[in-house]
mmCIF file with all atom_site columns, C-alpha atoms in Angstrom:
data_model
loop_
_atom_site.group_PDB
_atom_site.id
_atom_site.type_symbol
_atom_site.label_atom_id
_atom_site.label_alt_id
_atom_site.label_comp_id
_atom_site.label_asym_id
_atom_site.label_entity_id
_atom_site.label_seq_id
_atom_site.pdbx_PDB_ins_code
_atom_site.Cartn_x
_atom_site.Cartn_y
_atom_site.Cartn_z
_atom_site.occupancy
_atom_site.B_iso_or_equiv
_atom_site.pdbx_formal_charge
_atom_site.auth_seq_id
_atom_site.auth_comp_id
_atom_site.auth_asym_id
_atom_site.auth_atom_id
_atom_site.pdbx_PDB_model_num
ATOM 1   C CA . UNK Z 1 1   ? 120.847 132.492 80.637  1.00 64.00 ? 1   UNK Z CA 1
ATOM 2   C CA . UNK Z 1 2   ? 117.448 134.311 80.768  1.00 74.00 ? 2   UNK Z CA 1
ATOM 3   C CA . UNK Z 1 3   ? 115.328 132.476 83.045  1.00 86.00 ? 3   UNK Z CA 1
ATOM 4   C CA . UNK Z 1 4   ? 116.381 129.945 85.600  1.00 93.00 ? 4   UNK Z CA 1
ATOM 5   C CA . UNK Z 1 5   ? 115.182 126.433 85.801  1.00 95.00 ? 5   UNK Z CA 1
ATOM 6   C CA . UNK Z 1 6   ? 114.211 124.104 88.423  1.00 95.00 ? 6   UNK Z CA 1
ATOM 7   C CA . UNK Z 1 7   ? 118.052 123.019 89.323  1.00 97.00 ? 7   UNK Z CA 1
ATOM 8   C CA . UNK Z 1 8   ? 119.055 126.292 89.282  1.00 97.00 ? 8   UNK Z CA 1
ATOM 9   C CA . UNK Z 1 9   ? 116.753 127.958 91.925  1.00 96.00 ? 9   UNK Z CA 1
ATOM 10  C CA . UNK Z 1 10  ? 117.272 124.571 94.360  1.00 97.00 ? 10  UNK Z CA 1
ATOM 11  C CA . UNK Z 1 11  ? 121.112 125.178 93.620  1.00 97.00 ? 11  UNK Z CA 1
ATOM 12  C CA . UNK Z 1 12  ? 120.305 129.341 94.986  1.00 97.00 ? 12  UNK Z CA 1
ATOM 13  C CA . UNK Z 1 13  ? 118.200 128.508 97.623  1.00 95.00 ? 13  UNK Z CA 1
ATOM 14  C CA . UNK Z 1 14  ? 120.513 125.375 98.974  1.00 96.00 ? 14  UNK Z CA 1
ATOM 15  C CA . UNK Z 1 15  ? 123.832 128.349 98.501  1.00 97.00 ? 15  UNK Z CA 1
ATOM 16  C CA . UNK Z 1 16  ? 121.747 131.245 100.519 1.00 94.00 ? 16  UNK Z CA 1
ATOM 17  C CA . UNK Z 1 17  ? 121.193 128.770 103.406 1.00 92.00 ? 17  UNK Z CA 1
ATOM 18  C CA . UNK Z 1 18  ? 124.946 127.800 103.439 1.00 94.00 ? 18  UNK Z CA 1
ATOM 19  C CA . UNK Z 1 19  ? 127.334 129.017 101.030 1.00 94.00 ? 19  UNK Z CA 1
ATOM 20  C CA . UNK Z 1 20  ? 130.272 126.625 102.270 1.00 95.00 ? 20  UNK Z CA 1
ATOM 21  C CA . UNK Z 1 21  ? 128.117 123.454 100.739 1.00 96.00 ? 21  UNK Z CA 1
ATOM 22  C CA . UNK Z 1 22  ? 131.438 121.059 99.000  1.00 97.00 ? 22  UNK Z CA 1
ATOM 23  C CA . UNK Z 1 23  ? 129.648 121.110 95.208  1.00 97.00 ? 23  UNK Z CA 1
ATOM 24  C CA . UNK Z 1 24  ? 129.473 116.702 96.086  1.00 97.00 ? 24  UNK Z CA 1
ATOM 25  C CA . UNK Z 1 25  ? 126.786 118.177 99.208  1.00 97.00 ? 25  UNK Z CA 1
ATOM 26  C CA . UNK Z 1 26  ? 125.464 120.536 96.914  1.00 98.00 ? 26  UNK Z CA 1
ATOM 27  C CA . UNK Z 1 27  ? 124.357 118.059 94.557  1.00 98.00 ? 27  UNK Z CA 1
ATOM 28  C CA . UNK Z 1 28  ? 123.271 115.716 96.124  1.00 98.00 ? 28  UNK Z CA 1
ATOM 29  C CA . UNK Z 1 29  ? 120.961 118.147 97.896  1.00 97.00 ? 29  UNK Z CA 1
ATOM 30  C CA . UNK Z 1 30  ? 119.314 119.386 94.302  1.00 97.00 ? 30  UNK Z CA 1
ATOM 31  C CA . UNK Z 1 31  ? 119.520 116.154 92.771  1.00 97.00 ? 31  UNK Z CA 1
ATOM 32  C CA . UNK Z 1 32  ? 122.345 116.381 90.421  1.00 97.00 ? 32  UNK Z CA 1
ATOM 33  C CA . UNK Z 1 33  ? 125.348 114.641 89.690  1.00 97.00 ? 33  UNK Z CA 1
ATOM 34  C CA . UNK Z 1 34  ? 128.514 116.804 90.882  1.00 97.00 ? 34  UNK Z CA 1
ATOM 35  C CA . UNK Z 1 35  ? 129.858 117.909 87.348  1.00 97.00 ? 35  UNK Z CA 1
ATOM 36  C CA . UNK Z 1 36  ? 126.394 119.127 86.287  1.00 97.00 ? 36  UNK Z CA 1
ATOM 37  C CA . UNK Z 1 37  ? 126.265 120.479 89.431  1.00 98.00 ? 37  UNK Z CA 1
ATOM 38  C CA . UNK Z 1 38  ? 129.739 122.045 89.275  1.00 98.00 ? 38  UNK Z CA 1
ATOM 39  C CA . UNK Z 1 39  ? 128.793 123.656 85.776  1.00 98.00 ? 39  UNK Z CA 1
ATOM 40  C CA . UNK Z 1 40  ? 125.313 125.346 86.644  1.00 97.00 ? 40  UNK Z CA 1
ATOM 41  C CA . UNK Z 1 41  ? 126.535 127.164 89.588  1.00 98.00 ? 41  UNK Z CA 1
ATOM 42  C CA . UNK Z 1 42  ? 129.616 128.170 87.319  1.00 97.00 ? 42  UNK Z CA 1
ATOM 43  C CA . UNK Z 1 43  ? 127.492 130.022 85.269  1.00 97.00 ? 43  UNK Z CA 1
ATOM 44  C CA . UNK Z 1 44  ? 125.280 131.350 88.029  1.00 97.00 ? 44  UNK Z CA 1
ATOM 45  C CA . UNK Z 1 45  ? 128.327 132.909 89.069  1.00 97.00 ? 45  UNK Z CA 1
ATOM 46  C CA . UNK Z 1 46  ? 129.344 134.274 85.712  1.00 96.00 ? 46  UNK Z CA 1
ATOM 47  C CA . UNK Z 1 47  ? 125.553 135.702 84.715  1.00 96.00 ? 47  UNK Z CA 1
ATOM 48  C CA . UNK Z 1 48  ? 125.514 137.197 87.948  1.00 96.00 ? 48  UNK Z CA 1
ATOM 49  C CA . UNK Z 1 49  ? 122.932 135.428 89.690  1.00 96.00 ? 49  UNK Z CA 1
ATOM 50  C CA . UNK Z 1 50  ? 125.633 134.649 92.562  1.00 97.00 ? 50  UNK Z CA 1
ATOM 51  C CA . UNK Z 1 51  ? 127.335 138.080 93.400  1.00 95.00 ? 51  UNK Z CA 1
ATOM 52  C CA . UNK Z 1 52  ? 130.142 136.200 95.540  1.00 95.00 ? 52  UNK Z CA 1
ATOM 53  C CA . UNK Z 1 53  ? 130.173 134.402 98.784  1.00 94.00 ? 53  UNK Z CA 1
ATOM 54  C CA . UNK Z 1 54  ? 131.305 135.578 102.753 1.00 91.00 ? 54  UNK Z CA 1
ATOM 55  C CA . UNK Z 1 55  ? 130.421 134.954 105.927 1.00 90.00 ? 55  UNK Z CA 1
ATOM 56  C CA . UNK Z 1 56  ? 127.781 136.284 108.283 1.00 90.00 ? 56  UNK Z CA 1
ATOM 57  C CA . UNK Z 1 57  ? 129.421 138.320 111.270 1.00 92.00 ? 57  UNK Z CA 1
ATOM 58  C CA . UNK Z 1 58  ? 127.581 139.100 114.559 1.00 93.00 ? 58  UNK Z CA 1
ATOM 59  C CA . UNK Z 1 59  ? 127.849 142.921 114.617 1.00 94.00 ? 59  UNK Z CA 1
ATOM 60  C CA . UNK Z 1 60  ? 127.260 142.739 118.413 1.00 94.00 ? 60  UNK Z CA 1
ATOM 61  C CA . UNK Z 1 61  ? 129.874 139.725 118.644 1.00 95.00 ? 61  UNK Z CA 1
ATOM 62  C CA . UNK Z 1 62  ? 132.425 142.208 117.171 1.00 97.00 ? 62  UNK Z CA 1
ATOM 63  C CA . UNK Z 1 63  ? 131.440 145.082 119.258 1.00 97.00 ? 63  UNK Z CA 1
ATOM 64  C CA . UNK Z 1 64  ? 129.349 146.916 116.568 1.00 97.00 ? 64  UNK Z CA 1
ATOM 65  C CA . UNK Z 1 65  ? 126.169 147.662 119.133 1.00 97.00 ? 65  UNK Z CA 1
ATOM 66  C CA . UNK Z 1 66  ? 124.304 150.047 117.463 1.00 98.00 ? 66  UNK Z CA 1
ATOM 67  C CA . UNK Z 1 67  ? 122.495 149.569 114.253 1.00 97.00 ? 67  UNK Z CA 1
ATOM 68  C CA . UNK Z 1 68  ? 120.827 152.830 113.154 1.00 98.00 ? 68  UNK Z CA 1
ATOM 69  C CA . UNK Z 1 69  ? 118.852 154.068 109.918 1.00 98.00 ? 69  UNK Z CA 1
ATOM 70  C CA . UNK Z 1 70  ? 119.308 157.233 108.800 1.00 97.00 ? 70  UNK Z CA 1
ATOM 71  C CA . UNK Z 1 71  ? 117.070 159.082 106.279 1.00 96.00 ? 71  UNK Z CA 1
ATOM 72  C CA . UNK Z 1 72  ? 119.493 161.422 104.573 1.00 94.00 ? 72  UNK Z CA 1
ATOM 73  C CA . UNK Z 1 73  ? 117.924 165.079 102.622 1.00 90.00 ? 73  UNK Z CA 1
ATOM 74  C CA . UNK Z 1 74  ? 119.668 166.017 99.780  1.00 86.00 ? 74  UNK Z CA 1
ATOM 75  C CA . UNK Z 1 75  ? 120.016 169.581 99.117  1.00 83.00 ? 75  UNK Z CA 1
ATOM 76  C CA . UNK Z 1 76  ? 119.243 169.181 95.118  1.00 75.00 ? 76  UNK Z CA 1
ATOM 77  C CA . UNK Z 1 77  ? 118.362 166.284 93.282  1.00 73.00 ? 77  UNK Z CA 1
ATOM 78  C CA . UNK Z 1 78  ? 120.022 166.622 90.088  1.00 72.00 ? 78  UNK Z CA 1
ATOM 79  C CA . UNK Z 1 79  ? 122.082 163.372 88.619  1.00 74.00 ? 79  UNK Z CA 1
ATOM 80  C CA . UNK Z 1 80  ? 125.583 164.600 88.805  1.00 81.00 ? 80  UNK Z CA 1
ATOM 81  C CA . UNK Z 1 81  ? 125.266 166.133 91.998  1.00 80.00 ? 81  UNK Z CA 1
ATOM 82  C CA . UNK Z 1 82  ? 123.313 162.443 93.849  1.00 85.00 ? 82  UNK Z CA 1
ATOM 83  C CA . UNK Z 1 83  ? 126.367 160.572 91.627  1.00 89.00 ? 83  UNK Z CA 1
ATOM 84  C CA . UNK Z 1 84  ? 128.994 162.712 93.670  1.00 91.00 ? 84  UNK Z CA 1
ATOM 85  C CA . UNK Z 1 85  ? 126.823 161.690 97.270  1.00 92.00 ? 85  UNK Z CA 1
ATOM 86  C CA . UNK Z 1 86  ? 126.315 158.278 96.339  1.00 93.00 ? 86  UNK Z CA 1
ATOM 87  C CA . UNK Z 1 87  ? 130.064 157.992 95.527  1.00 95.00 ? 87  UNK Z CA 1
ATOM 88  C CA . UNK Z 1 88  ? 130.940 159.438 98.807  1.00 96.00 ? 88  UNK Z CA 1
ATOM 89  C CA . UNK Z 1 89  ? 128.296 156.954 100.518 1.00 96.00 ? 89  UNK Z CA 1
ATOM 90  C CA . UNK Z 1 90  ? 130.206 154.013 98.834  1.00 97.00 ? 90  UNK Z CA 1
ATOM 91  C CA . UNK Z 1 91  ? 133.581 154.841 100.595 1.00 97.00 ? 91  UNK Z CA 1
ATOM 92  C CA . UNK Z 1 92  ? 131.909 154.903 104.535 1.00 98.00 ? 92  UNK Z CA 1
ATOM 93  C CA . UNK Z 1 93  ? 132.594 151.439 106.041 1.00 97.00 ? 93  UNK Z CA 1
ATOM 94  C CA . UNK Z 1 94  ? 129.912 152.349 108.736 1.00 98.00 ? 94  UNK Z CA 1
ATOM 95  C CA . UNK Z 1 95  ? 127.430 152.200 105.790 1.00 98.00 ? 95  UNK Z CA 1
ATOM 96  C CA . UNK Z 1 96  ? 126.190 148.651 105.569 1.00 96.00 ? 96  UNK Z CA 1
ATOM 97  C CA . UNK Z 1 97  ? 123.588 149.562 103.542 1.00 96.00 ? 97  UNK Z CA 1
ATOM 98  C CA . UNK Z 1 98  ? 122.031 152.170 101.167 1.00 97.00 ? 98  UNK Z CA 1
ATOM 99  C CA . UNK Z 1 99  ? 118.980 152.474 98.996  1.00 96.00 ? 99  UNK Z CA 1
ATOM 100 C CA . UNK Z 1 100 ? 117.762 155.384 96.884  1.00 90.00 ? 100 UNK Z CA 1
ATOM 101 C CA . UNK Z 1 101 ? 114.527 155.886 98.326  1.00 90.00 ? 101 UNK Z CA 1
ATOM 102 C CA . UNK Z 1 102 ? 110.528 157.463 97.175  1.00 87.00 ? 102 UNK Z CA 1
ATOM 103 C CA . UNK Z 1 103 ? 108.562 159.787 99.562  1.00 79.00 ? 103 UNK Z CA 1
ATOM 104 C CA . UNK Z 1 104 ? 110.603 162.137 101.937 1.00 75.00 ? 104 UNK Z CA 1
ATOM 105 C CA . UNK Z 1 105 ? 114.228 161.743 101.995 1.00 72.00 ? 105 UNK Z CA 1
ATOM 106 C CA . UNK Z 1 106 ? 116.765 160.822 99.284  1.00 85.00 ? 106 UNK Z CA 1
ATOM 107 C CA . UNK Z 1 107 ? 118.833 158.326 100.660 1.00 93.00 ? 107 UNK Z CA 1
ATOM 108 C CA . UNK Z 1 108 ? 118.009 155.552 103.520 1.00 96.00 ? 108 UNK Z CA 1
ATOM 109 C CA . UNK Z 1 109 ? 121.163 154.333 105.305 1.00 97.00 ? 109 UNK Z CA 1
ATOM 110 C CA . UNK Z 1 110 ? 121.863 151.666 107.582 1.00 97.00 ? 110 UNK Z CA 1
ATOM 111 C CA . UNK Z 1 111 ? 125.105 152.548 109.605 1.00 98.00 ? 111 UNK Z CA 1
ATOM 112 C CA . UNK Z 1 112 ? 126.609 150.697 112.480 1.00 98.00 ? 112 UNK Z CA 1
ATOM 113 C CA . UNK Z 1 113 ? 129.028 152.599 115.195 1.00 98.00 ? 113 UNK Z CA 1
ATOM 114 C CA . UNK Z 1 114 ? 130.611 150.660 118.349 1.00 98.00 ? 114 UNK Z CA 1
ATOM 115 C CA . UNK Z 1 115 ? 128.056 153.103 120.444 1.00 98.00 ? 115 UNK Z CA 1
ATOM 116 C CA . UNK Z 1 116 ? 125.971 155.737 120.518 1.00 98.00 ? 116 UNK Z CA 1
ATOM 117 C CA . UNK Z 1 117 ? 128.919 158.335 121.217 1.00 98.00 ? 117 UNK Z CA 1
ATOM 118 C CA . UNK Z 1 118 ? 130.725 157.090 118.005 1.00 98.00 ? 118 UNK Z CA 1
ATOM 119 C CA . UNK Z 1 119 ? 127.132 157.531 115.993 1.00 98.00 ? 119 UNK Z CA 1
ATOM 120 C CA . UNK Z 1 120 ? 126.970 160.806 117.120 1.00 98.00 ? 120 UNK Z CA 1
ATOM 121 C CA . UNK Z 1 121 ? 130.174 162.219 116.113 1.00 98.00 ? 121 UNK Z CA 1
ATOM 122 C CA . UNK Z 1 122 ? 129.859 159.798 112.809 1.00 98.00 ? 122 UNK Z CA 1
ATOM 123 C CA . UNK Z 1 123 ? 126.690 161.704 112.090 1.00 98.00 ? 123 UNK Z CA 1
ATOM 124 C CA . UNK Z 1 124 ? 128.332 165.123 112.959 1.00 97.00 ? 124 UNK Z CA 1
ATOM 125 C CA . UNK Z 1 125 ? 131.873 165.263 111.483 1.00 98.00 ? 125 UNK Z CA 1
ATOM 126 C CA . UNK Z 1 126 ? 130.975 162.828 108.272 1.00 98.00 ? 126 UNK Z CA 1
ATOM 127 C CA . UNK Z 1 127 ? 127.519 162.153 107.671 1.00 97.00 ? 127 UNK Z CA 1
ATOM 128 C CA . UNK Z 1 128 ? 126.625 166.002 107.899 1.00 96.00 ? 128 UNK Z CA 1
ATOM 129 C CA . UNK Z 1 129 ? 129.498 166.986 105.524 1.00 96.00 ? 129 UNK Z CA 1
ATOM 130 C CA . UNK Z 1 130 ? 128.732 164.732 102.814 1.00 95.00 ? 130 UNK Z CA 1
ATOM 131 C CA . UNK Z 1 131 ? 128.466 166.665 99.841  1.00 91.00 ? 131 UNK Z CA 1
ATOM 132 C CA . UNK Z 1 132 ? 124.458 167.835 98.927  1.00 89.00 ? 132 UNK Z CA 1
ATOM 133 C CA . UNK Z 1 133 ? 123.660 166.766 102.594 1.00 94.00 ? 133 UNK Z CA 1
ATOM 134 C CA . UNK Z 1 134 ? 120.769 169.129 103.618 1.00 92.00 ? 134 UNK Z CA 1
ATOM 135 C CA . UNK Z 1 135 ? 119.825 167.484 106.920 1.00 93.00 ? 135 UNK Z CA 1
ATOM 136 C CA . UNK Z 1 136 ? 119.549 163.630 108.437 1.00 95.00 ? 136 UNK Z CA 1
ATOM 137 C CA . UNK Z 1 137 ? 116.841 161.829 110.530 1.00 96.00 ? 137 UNK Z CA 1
ATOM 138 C CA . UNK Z 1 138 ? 117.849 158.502 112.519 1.00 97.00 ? 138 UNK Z CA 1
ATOM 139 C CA . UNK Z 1 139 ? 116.006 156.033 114.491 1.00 97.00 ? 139 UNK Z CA 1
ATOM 140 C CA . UNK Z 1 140 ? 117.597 153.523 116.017 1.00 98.00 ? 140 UNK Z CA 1
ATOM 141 C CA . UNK Z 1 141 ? 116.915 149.419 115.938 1.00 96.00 ? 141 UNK Z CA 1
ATOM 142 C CA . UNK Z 1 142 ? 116.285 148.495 119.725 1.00 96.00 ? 142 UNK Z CA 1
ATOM 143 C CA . UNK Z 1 143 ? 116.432 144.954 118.371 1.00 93.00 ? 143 UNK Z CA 1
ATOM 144 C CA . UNK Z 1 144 ? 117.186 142.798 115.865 1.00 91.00 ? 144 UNK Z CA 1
ATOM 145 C CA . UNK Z 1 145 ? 113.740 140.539 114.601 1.00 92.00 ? 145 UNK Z CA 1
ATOM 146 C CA . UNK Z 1 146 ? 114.896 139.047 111.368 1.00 90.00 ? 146 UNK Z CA 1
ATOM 147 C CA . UNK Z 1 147 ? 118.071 140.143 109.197 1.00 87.00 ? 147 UNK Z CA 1
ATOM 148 C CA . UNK Z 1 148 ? 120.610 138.796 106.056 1.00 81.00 ? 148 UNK Z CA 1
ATOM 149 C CA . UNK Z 1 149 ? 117.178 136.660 105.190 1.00 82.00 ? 149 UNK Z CA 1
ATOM 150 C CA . UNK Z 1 150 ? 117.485 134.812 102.476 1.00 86.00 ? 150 UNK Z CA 1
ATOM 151 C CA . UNK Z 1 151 ? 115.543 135.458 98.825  1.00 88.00 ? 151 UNK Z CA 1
ATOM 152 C CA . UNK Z 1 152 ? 111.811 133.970 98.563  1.00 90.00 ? 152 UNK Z CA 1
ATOM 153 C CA . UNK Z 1 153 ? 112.584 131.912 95.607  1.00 88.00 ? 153 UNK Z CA 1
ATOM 154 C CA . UNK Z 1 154 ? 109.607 130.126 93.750  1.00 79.00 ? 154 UNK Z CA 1
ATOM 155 C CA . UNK Z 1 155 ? 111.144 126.527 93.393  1.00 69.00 ? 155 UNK Z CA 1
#
């Protein structure tokens, strides 16, 4: 599957609003018949246009209260060494997120901590002694406009 069709981007857009749809809902939403239906998001699933389904948590719900993004230095940017950091980045459930980044910086991080004492020691004891950390910078969300948006898709 190279490009997607018109079924196919009402079957992603009707999924990113609420990925618990019964594939009947689904296609009557789109405009299908279920085993069309059925059969399309199969193989959205299998190309890897659908990366898997969960459920949207309320950090703050779960007592997860601060949301902070940290701009992590690397000491050298050579490919084995950001491999060995970005495998070590991969294994901190406090990481939510983490992009490879332009400009200043090497790696942008979006960590969550119960509080700011947890953060801090997080940053300290872990964050610090990641391997080709050379220093961190972190602001910190005072609230929460828009997040887990879903994908402009062109339908």
């Amino acid at each position: 599957m190279e490009t997607l069709d018109k079924f196919d981007r009402l079957i992603l857009n009707e999924l990113q609003s609420n990925g618990r749809l019964s594939n009947a809902e689904l296609a009557a939403r789109v405009g299908l018949s279920a085993a069309p239906c059925w059969r399309r998001v199969r193989v959205l699933e299998q190309e890897g246009f659908i990366k898997g389904y969960r459920a949207e948590i309320d950090r703050q719900k779960v007592g997860l209260d601060v949301l902070a993004f940290v701009r992590l230095d690397a000491e050298r940017n050579r490919g084995d060494v950001t491999r060995e950091l970005e495998a070590a980045i991969r294994l901190l459930p406090e990481v939510i997120a983490c992009h490879y980044i332009s400009g200043t910086g090497t790696f942008e991080l979006q960590v969550v901590t119960k509080d700011l004492n947890h953060f801090s020691n997080f940053a300290r004891d872990v964050l610090l002694n990641l391997p080709n950390v050379k220093d961190l910078h972190t602001s910190f969300s005072l609230g929460e406009v828009k997040a887990g948006g879903a994908l402009p898709l062109q339908l």
